[in-house]
Coordinates of C-alpha atoms and ligand atoms in Angstrom, one line a residue:
X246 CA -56.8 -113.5 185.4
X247 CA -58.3 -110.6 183.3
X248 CA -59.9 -108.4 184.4
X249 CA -64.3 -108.2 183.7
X250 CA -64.4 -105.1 181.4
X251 CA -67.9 -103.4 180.7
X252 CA -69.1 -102.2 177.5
X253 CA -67.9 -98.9 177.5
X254 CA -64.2 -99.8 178.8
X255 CA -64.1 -102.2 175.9
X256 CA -65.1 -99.8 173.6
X257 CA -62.4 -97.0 175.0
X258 CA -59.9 -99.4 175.0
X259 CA -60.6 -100.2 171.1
X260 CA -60.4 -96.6 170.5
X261 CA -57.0 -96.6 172.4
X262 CA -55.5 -100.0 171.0
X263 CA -56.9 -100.5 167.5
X264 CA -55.5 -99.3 164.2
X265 CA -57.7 -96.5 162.5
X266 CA -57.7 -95.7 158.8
X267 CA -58.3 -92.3 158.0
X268 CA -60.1 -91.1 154.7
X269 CA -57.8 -87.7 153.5
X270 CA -60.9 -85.8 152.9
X271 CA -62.2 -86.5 156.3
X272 CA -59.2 -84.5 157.7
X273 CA -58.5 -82.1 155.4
X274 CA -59.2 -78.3 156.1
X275 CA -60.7 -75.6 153.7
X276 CA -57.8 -74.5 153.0
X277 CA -55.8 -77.9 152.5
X278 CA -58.5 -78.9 150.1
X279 CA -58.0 -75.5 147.9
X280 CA -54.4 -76.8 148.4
X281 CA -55.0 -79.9 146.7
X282 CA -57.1 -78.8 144.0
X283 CA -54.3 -76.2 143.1
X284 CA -52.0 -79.0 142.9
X285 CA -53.7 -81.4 141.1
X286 CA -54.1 -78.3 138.2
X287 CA -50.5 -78.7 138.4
X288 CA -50.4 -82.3 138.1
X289 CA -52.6 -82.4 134.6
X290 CA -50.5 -79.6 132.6
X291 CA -47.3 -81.7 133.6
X292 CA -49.0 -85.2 132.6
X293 CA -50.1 -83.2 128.9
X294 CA -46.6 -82.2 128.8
X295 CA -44.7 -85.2 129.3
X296 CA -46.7 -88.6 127.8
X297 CA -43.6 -90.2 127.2
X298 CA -40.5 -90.5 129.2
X299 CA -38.5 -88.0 126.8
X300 CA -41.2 -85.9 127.2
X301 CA -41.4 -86.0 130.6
X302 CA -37.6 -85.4 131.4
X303 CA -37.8 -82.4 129.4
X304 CA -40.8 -80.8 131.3
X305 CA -38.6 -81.6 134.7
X306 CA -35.8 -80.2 133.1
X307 CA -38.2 -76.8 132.5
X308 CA -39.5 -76.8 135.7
X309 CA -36.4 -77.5 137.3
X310 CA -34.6 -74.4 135.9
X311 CA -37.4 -72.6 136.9
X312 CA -36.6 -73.3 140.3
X313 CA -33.2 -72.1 140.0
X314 CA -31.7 -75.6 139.2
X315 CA -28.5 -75.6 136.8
X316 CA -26.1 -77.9 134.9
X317 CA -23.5 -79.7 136.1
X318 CA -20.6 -77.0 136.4
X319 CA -23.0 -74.0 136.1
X320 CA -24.2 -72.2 139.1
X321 CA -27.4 -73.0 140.7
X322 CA -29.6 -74.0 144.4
X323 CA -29.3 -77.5 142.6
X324 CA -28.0 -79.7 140.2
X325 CA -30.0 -80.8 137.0
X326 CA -28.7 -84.0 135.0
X327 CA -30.3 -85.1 132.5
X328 CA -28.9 -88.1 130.6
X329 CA -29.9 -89.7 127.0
X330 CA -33.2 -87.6 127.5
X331 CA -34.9 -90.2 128.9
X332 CA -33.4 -90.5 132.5
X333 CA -33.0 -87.3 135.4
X334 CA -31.3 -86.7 138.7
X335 CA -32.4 -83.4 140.6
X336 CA -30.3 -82.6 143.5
X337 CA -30.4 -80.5 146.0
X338 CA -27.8 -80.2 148.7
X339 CA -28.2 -80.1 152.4
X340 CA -26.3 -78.5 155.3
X341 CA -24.6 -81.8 155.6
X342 CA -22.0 -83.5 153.6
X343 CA -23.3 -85.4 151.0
X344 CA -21.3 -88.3 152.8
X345 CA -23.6 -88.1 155.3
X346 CA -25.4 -89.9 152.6
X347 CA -28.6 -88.5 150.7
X348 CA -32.4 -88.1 151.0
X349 CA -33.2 -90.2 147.5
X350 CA -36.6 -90.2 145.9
X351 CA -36.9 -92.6 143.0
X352 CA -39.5 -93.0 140.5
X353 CA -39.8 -93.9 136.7
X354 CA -41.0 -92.2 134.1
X355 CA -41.7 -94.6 131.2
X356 CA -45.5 -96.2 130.7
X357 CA -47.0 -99.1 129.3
X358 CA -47.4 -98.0 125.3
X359 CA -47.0 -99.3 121.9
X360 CA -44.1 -98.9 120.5
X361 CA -43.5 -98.5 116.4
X362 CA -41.8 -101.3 114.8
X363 CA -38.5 -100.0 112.6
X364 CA -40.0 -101.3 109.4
X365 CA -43.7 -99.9 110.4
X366 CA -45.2 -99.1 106.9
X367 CA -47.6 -101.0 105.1
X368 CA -50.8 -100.5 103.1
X369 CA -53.5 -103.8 103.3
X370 CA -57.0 -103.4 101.5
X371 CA -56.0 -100.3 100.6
X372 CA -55.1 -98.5 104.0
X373 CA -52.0 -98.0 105.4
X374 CA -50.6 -98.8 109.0
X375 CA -47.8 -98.8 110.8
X376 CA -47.0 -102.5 112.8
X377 CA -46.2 -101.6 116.1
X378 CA -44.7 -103.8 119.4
X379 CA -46.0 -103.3 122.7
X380 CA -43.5 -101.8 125.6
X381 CA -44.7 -103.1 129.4
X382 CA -48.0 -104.9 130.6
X383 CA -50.7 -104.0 128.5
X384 CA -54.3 -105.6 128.4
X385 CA -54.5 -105.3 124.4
X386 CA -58.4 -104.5 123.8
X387 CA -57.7 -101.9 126.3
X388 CA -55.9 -100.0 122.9
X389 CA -58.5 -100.7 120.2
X390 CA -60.9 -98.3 118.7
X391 CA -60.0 -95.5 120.5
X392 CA -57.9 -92.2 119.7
X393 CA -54.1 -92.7 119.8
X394 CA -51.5 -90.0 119.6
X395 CA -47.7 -91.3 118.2
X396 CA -45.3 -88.9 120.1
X397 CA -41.3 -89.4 119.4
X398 CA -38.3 -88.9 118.0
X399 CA -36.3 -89.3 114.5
X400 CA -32.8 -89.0 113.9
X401 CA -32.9 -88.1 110.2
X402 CA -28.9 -89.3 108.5
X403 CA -27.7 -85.3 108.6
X404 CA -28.0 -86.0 112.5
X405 CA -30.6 -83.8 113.1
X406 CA -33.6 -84.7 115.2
X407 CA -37.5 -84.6 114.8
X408 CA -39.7 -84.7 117.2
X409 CA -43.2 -85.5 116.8
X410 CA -46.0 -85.1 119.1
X411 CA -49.4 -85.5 116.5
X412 CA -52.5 -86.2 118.0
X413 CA -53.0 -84.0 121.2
X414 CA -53.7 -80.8 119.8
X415 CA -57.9 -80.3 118.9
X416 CA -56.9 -79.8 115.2
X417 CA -54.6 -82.6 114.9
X418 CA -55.8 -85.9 113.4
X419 CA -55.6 -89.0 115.8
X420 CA -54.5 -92.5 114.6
X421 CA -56.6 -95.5 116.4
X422 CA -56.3 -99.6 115.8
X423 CA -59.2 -101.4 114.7
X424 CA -61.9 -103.7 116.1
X425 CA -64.5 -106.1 114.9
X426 CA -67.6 -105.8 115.0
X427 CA -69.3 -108.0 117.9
X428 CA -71.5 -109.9 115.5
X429 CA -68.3 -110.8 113.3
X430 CA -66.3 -111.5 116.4
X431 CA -68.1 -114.8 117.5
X432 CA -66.2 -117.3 115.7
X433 CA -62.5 -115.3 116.3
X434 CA -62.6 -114.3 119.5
X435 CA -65.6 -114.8 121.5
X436 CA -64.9 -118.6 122.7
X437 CA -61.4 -117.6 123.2
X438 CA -59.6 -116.9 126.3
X439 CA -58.8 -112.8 126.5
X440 CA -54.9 -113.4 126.4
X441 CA -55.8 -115.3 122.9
X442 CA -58.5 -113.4 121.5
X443 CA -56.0 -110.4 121.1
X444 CA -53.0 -110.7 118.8
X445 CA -50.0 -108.5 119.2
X446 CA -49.2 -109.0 115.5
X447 CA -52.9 -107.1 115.2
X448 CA -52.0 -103.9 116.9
X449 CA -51.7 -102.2 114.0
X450 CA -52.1 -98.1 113.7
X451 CA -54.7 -96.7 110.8
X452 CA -52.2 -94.0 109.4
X453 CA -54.0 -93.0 105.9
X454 CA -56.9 -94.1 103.2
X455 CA -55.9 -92.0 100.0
X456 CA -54.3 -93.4 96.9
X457 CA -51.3 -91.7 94.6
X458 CA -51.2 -91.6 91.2
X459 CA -53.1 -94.1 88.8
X460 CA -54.7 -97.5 90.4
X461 CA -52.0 -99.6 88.7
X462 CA -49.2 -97.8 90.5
X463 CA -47.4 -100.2 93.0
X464 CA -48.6 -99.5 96.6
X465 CA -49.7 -96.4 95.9
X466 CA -51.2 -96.1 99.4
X467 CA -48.3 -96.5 100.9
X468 CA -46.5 -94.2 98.6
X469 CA -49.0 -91.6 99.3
X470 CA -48.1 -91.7 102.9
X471 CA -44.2 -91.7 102.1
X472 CA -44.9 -88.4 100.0
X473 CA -46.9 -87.1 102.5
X474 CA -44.2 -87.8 105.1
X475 CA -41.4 -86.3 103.0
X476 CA -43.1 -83.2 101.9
X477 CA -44.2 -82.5 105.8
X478 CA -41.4 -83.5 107.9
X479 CA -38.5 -84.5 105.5
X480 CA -38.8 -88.1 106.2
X481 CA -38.0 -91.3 103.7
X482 CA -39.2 -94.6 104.6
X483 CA -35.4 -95.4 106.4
X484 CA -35.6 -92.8 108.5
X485 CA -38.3 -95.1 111.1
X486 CA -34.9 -97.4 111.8
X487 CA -33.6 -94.2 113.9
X488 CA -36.6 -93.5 115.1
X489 CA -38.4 -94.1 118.4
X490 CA -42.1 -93.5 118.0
X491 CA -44.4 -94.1 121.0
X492 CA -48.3 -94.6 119.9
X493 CA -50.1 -93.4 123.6
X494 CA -53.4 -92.7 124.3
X495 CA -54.8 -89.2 122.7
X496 CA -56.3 -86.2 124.8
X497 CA -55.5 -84.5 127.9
X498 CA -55.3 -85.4 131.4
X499 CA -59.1 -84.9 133.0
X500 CA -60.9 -84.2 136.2
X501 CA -63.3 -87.5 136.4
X502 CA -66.3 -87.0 138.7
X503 CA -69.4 -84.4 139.3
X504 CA -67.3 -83.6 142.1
X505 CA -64.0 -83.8 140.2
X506 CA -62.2 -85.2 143.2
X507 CA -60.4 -87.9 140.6
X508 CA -57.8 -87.3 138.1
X509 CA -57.8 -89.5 134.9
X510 CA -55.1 -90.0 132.5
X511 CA -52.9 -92.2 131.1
X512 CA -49.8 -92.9 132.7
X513 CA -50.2 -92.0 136.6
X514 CA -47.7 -94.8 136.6
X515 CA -45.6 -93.4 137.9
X516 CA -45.8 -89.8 136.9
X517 CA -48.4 -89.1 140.1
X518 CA -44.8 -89.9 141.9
X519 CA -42.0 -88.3 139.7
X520 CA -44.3 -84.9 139.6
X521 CA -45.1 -84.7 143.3
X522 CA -41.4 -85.9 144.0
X523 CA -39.8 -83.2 142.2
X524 CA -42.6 -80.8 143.5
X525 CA -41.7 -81.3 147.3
X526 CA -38.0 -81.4 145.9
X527 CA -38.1 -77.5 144.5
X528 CA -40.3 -76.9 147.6
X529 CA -37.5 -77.5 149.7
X530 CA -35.8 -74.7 151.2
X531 CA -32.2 -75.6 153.1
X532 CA -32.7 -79.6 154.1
X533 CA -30.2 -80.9 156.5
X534 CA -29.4 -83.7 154.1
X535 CA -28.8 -83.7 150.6
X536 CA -31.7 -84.4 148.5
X537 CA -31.8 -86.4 145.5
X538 CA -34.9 -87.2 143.4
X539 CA -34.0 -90.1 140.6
X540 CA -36.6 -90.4 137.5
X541 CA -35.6 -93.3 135.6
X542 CA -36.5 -95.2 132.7
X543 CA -37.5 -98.8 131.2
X544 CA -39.1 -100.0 134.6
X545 CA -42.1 -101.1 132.8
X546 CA -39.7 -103.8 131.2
X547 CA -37.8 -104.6 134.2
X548 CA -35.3 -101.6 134.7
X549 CA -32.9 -103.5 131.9
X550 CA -31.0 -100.8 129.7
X551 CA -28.7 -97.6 130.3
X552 CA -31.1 -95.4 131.5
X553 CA -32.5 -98.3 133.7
X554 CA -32.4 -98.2 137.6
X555 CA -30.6 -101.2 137.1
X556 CA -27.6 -99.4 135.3
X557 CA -25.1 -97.9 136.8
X558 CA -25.9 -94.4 135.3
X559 CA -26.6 -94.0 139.5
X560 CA -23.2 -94.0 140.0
X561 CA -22.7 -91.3 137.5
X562 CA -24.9 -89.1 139.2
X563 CA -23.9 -89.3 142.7
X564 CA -20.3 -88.9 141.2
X565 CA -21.3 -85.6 140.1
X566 CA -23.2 -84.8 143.4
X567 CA -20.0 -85.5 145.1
X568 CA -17.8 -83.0 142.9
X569 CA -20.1 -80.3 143.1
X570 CA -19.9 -80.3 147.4
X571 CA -15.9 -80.5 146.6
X572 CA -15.7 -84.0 147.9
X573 CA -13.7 -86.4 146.3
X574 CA -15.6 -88.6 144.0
X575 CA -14.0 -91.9 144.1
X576 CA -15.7 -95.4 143.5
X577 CA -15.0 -95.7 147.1
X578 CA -16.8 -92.6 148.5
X579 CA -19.8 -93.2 145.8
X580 CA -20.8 -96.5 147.3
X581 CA -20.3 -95.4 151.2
X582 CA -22.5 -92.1 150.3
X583 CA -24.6 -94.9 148.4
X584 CA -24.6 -97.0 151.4
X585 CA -25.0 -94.4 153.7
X586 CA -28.5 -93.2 152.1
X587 CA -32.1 -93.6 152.8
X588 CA -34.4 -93.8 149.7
X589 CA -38.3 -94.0 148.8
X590 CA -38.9 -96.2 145.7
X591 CA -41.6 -93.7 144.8
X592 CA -43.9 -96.1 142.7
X593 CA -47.7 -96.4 142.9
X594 CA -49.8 -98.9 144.2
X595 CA -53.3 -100.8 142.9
X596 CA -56.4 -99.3 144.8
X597 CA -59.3 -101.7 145.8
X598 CA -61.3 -102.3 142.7
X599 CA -64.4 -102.1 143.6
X600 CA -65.9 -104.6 141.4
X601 CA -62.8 -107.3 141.9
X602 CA -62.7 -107.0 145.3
X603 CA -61.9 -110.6 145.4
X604 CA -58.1 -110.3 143.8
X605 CA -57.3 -108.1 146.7
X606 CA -56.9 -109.1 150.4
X607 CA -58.9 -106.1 151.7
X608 CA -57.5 -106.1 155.3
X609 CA -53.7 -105.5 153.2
X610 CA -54.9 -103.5 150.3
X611 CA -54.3 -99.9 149.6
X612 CA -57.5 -97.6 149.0
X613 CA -58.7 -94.4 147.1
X614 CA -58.4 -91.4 149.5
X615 CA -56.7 -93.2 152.4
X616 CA -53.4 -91.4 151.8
X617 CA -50.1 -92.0 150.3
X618 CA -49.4 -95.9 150.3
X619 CA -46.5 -97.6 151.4
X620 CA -45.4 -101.3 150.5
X621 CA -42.7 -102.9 153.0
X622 CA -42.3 -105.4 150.4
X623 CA -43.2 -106.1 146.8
X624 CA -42.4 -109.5 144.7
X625 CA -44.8 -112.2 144.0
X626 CA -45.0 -115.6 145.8
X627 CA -43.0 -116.2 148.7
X628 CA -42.0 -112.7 148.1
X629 CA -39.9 -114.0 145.5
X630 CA -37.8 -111.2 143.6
X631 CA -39.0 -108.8 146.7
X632 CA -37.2 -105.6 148.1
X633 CA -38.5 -105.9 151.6
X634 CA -37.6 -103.1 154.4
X635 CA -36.6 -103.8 157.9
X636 CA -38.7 -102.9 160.4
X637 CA -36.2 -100.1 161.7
X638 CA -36.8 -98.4 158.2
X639 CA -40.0 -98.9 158.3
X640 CA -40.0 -97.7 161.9
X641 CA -38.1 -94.3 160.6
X642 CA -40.6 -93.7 157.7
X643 CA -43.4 -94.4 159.8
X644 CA -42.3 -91.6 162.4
X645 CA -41.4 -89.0 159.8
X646 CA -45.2 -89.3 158.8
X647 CA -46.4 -89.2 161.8
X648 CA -44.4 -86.1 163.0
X649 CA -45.2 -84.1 159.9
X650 CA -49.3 -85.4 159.8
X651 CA -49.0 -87.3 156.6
X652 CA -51.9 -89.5 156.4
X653 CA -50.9 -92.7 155.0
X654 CA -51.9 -96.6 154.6
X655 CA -50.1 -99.6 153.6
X656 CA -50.9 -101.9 150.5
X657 CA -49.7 -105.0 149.0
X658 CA -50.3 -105.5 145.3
X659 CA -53.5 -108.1 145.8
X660 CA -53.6 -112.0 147.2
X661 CA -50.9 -113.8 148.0
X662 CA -51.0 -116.0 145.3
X663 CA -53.0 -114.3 142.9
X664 CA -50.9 -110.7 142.5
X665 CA -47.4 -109.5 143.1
X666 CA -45.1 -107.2 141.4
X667 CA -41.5 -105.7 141.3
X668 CA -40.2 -101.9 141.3
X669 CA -37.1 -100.2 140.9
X670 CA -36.4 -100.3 144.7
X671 CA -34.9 -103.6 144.6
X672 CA -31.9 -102.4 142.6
X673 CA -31.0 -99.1 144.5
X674 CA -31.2 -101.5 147.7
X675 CA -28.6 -103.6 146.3
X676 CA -26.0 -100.5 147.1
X677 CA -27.0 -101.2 150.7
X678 CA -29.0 -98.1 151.2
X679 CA -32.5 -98.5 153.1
X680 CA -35.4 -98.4 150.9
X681 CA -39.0 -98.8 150.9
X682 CA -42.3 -98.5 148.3
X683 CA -43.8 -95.3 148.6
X684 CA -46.7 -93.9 146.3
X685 CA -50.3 -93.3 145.0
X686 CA -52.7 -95.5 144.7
X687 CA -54.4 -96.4 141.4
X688 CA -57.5 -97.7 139.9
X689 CA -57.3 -99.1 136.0
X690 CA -53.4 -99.2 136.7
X691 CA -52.0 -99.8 133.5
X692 CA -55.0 -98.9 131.3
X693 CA -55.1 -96.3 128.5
X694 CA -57.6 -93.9 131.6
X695 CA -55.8 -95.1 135.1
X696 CA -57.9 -92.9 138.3
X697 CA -55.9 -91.5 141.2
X698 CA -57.5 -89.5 144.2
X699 CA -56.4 -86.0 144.3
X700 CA -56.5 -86.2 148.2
X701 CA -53.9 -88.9 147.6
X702 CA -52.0 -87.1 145.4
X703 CA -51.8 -84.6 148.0
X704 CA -50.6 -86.9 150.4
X705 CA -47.9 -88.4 148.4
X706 CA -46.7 -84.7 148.1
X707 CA -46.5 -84.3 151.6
X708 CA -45.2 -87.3 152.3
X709 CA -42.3 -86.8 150.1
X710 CA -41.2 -83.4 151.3
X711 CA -41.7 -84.5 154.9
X712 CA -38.8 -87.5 154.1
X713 CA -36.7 -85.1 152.3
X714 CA -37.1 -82.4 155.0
X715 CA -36.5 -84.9 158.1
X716 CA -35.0 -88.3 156.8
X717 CA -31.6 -89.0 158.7
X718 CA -28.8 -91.7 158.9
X719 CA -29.8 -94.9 159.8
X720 CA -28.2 -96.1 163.4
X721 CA -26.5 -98.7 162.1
X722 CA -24.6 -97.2 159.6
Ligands
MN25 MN1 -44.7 -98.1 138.3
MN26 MN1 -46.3 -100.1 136.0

């Protein structure tokens, strides 16, 4: 038989037995706060440095020297290895071999964009574009009539490269895509469903409206732009099939809010994890176990490619982690120091929306300002295509938070049925090595303005240096 309880036992015993969730502002102190201001300043000048993947592995590349990180072969705290531009391993050993197995912190770097086409130029009604092909889950009104920037590179045929960032500085022209009008749009796209009304083949960037030479020259639109591009950056119409131009959203990352507690900018995914990774990664002093933090590439189309997490550029990396600590870096000894490693997928989760509450299970979604968000498990369905933790991973993570008074919620990406999703931790968990999602939460994921919290942001930082500080070998293994 239970026991009669009166009100105010039942309401201590609630207090004792039931799980809280704690709002980050709620609990931090003055101090913290400046803490997380300072950081989130931090945050934005690495977002307007790096708004594409090449872009961004060059500003970690920066920061990392800064912090005393070298080479491959050259002296250094840490190891720095870039590969292709596009994909980074920072390392930092600990006072244990690497064989122990490593700390591992893995994020991506690439964002929903639209990519240029390699034939891109054309004139129509006398303006010229450039036909372009989406790259990762966009919602395609999202990109019309606004200010676009086309950042990238060209590999001209003497081999040497250009790269292009037009559109972010305040003098720069901006490029944009066009809409129609709403009273035009009736008959088009207004009785159509959204995935219909919007045609790919219509993303097309306004590059130019002036004319060369007489009006009974051939395309002289388009020839204007060619001349344009050749006298200004040496380019000839061929020169876009080496070329990887990325049209992004123009204009800087912003504080959003009277009480500019919000960060808005295009792609948070996942740069809100890669910057406060490598942040709590140089913060680091001696850790006890090596510490790697992985930036890779092409997860927005399902990690295929060389600079993929799917590749085995990983191997390569921990290869060269091994030689540096003198250890011999056979096949063998990478997969057991593979095997042997604990990892964060650092990738970020959708915040409640607000005004589509219903798409989320609220009891099991993440939320702005509750703290760094972890996922046990991802994939859609019946967890289909899912990296899901054991609990004894879970139970590890959960007490390295706990110890080091990161505040911290769990999410799943919306309903059962209704949402799901993949990240990169799937493939690094294939090597055997216990992973779990990790990261900020986001409202507009995947739009041209995505919102994090900078309390969250905070968190996520502290979260991540707490698991590299204090992350150990599994039991089992
Ligand atoms: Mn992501
Ligand atoms: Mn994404």
């Amino acid at each position: 038989m239970q026991k009669k309880f009166t009100k105010k036992q039942a309401q201590d015993l609630a207090k004792r037995l039931s799980k809280k969730s704690v709002l980050v502002w709620d609990k931090l102190t003055r101090a913290q706060t400046g803490e997380a201001m300072a950081l989130a300043e931090d945050y934005k000048r690495f977002l307007d440095q790096g708004k594409t993947e090449r872009e961004a592995v060059a500003a970690l590349v920066s920061m990392a020297a800064e912090n005393g990180f070298a080479f491959p072969g050259k002296k250094g705290r840490g190891l720095c290895m870039p590969v292709s531009s596009k994909v980074l391993a920072l390392y930092l050993p600990g006072k244990e071999s690497p064989m122990e197995g490593l700390n591992i912190i893995a994020s991506h770097l690439d964002s929903p964009r639209l990519d240029c086409k390699q034939n891109p130029l054309y004139e129509c009604v006398d303006l010229v574009f450039l036909k372009t092909h989406y790259y990762g889950g966009i919602r395609k009104h999202q990109w019309l009539a606004r200010p676009l920037a086309i950042h990238g590179r060209i590999v001209k045929t003497d081999g040497s490269y250009l790269d292009l960032a037009i559109g972010e500085d305040p003098d720069d022209p901006v490029f944009t895509i066009l809409d129609l009008l709403p009273h035009l749009a009736r008959k088009v796209q207004a009785n159509k469903k959204l995935f219909e009304a919007f045609d790919a083949e219509k993303l097309n960037i306004l590059l130019g409206s002036m004319p060369l030479g007489p009006d009974d020259v051939k395309d002289r639109f388009k020839l204007a732009m060619l001349h344009l591009l050749h006298d200004k950056y040496g380019l000839v119409e061929e020169d876009f099939l080496a070329g990887e131009l990325e049209v992004v959203p123009a204009g800087k990352a912003r504080d959003v809010g009277l009480d500019r507690s919000l960060i808005g900018a295009y792609g948070h995914d996942d740069r809100v994890c890669a910057y406060a990774s490598a942040s709590a990664l140089f913060a680091q002093k001696t850790p006890r176990y090596g510490c790697l933090a992985l930036f890779f590439d092409k997860e927005e189309i399902g990690s295929e490619g060389r600079t993929s997490a799917k590749s085995r550029v990983l191997e390569h990396f921990v290869e060269q982690v091994l030689e540096a600590a003198g250890v011999d870096a056979s096949g063998r000894n990478v997969r057991k120091c593979l095997y042997r490693s604990r990892a964060l997928s650092a990738d970020v989760n959708a915040a409640l929306d607000p005004d589509y509450q219903d798409v989320h299970e609220k009891q099991n979604a993440a939320r702005m300002g509750y703290g760094v968000c972890v996922t046990k498990f991802t994939g859609s369905g019946g967890k289909s295509g899912a990296n899901d933790a054991s609990a004894e991973y879970m139970g590890q993570v959960r007490k390295i938070f706990d110890k080091n008074k990161v505040i911290w919620q769990t999410g799943e990406l919306g309903k059962v049925d209704i949402g799901g999703g993949g990240t990169i931790a799937k493939f690094l968990a294939a090597w055997g090595m216990d992973i779990v999602d990790c990261g900020t939460a986001v409202l507009s994921m995947h739009s041209p303005f995505e919102i994090v919290s900078k309390a969250d942001l905070y968190m996520t930082r502290q979260a991540y240096s707490a698991f590299f500080a204090d992350c150990a070998p599994m039991e089992d293994k």
